[in-house]
Coordinates of C-alpha atoms in Angstrom, one line a residue:
G293 CA 0.2 -0.2 -0.1
P294 CA 1.2 3.4 0.3
R295 CA 3.4 5.0 2.4
F296 CA 3.1 8.8 3.9
V297 CA 6.2 10.5 5.0
V298 CA 6.0 14.5 6.7
A299 CA 8.5 16.4 7.5
E300 CA 8.0 20.0 8.9
G301 CA 9.9 22.8 9.7
P302 CA 9.7 26.3 10.7
D303 CA 8.6 27.4 7.6
G304 CA 5.9 24.6 6.4
R305 CA 5.3 21.1 5.5
A306 CA 6.5 18.8 3.0
S307 CA 4.4 15.4 2.1
Y308 CA 5.5 12.4 0.0
V309 CA 3.3 10.0 -0.8
F310 CA 5.4 6.3 -1.9
V311 CA 3.5 3.9 -3.6
D312 CA 5.1 0.5 -4.7
G313 CA 8.4 2.3 -3.2
R314 CA 8.3 5.3 -5.9
L315 CA 7.2 8.7 -5.4
G316 CA 3.3 9.1 -6.5
A317 CA 3.0 12.7 -5.2
L318 CA 4.6 15.4 -2.9
A319 CA 2.7 18.3 -1.1
L320 CA 3.8 21.4 0.2
A321 CA 2.2 23.9 2.3
L322 CA 4.5 27.2 3.1
R323 CA 3.5 29.8 5.8
A324 CA 3.3 32.9 5.1
A325 CA 6.2 34.3 6.8
A326 CA 8.5 32.3 4.7
V327 CA 7.0 33.3 1.3
A328 CA 6.6 36.9 1.9
P329 CA 7.9 38.1 5.1
L330 CA 6.9 41.8 6.3
A331 CA 6.2 42.3 2.7
D332 CA 4.4 45.6 1.4
P333 CA 1.2 44.0 -0.4
F334 CA 1.7 47.2 -2.8
R335 CA 5.5 46.4 -4.1
R336 CA 5.3 44.7 -7.1
D337 CA 8.5 42.1 -6.0
R338 CA 6.6 41.2 -2.4
L339 CA 5.8 37.7 -4.0
E340 CA 9.7 37.1 -5.3
P341 CA 10.4 34.4 -2.9
L342 CA 7.4 32.6 -4.2
R343 CA 8.2 33.1 -7.5
E344 CA 11.8 31.5 -6.8
A345 CA 10.4 28.2 -4.9
L346 CA 8.3 28.0 -8.3
D347 CA 10.3 28.6 -10.5
R348 CA 12.7 25.2 -8.8
I349 CA 9.7 23.8 -9.2
C350 CA 8.5 24.0 -12.1
R351 CA 9.2 26.6 -15.2
D352 CA 6.8 25.9 -17.3
R353 CA 3.5 26.8 -15.3
R354 CA 0.7 29.1 -16.5
V355 CA -1.6 30.9 -14.4
S356 CA -4.9 29.4 -13.4
E357 CA -6.3 31.9 -11.1
R358 CA -6.2 35.5 -10.5
D359 CA -7.8 37.4 -7.6
A360 CA -10.2 40.6 -7.9
Y361 CA -7.3 42.8 -8.5
G362 CA -5.7 40.8 -11.3
S363 CA -3.2 39.4 -9.1
P364 CA -1.9 35.7 -9.6
V365 CA -3.2 33.1 -6.7
G366 CA -3.3 29.6 -8.7
W367 CA -0.7 28.2 -11.1
E368 CA -0.8 24.9 -13.1
G369 CA 1.8 23.0 -14.8
A370 CA 2.3 19.4 -16.8
A371 CA 6.1 19.1 -17.0
C372 CA 7.0 20.0 -13.4
S373 CA 9.4 17.7 -11.0
G374 CA 8.2 14.2 -13.2
G375 CA 4.9 15.6 -12.6
R376 CA 1.4 17.8 -12.8
L377 CA 1.3 20.6 -10.7
A378 CA -1.2 22.7 -8.8
V379 CA -0.5 25.7 -6.4
R380 CA -2.9 28.2 -4.9
Y381 CA -1.5 31.1 -3.3
D382 CA -3.9 32.5 0.3
P383 CA -1.7 35.3 2.0
L384 CA -4.7 35.5 4.8
D385 CA -4.3 31.8 5.4
V386 CA -1.0 32.3 8.1
D387 CA 0.0 28.6 7.9
A388 CA -0.3 27.6 4.6
A389 CA -0.1 30.9 2.2
V390 CA 1.0 28.7 -0.4
Q391 CA -0.1 24.9 -1.2
A392 CA 1.3 22.9 -3.9
V393 CA 1.1 19.7 -5.1
V394 CA 2.6 17.7 -7.6
F395 CA 1.6 14.0 -9.0
R396 CA 4.3 12.0 -10.8
A397 CA 4.0 10.6 -13.9
G398 CA 4.5 6.9 -14.2
A399 CA 3.6 6.7 -10.5
A400 CA 1.6 3.4 -9.4
R401 CA -2.1 4.6 -8.5
V402 CA -3.3 4.8 -4.8
R403 CA -6.8 3.3 -4.2

C-alpha cells in the first residue's frame, strides 16, 4: 500500500506519498512569513520568494487563477519535477499561504 512521509519545519510542511517504493506525489504547505516576510502588499516584488520557489519546482507553468485585483493566486504546470503541478496562494492563510501538489508521472495509482 501507499506510504506517507511528512516533514515539518519552521517554514512549512512537506508530505510525500510513496507507492510500491516510488514517489507518487508530493505536497507542500508554506507559511505566509516564509513566502513574503513583512511584505508591503503594494510592492511588485513582494512575492519574489514565491516566484523563486515555483521556478525551482516548475519553470513551465501558467496562471490558472487571479484574485479580484488581477494578481495571480493559482498556477498549473504539466511537466514539473516529473509530474503535474497545482499551486494555490492565499496570503490570509498564515499556516499554509502556499499549497502545492505535484503528481508524479508514471507512479502507481493509490487506491
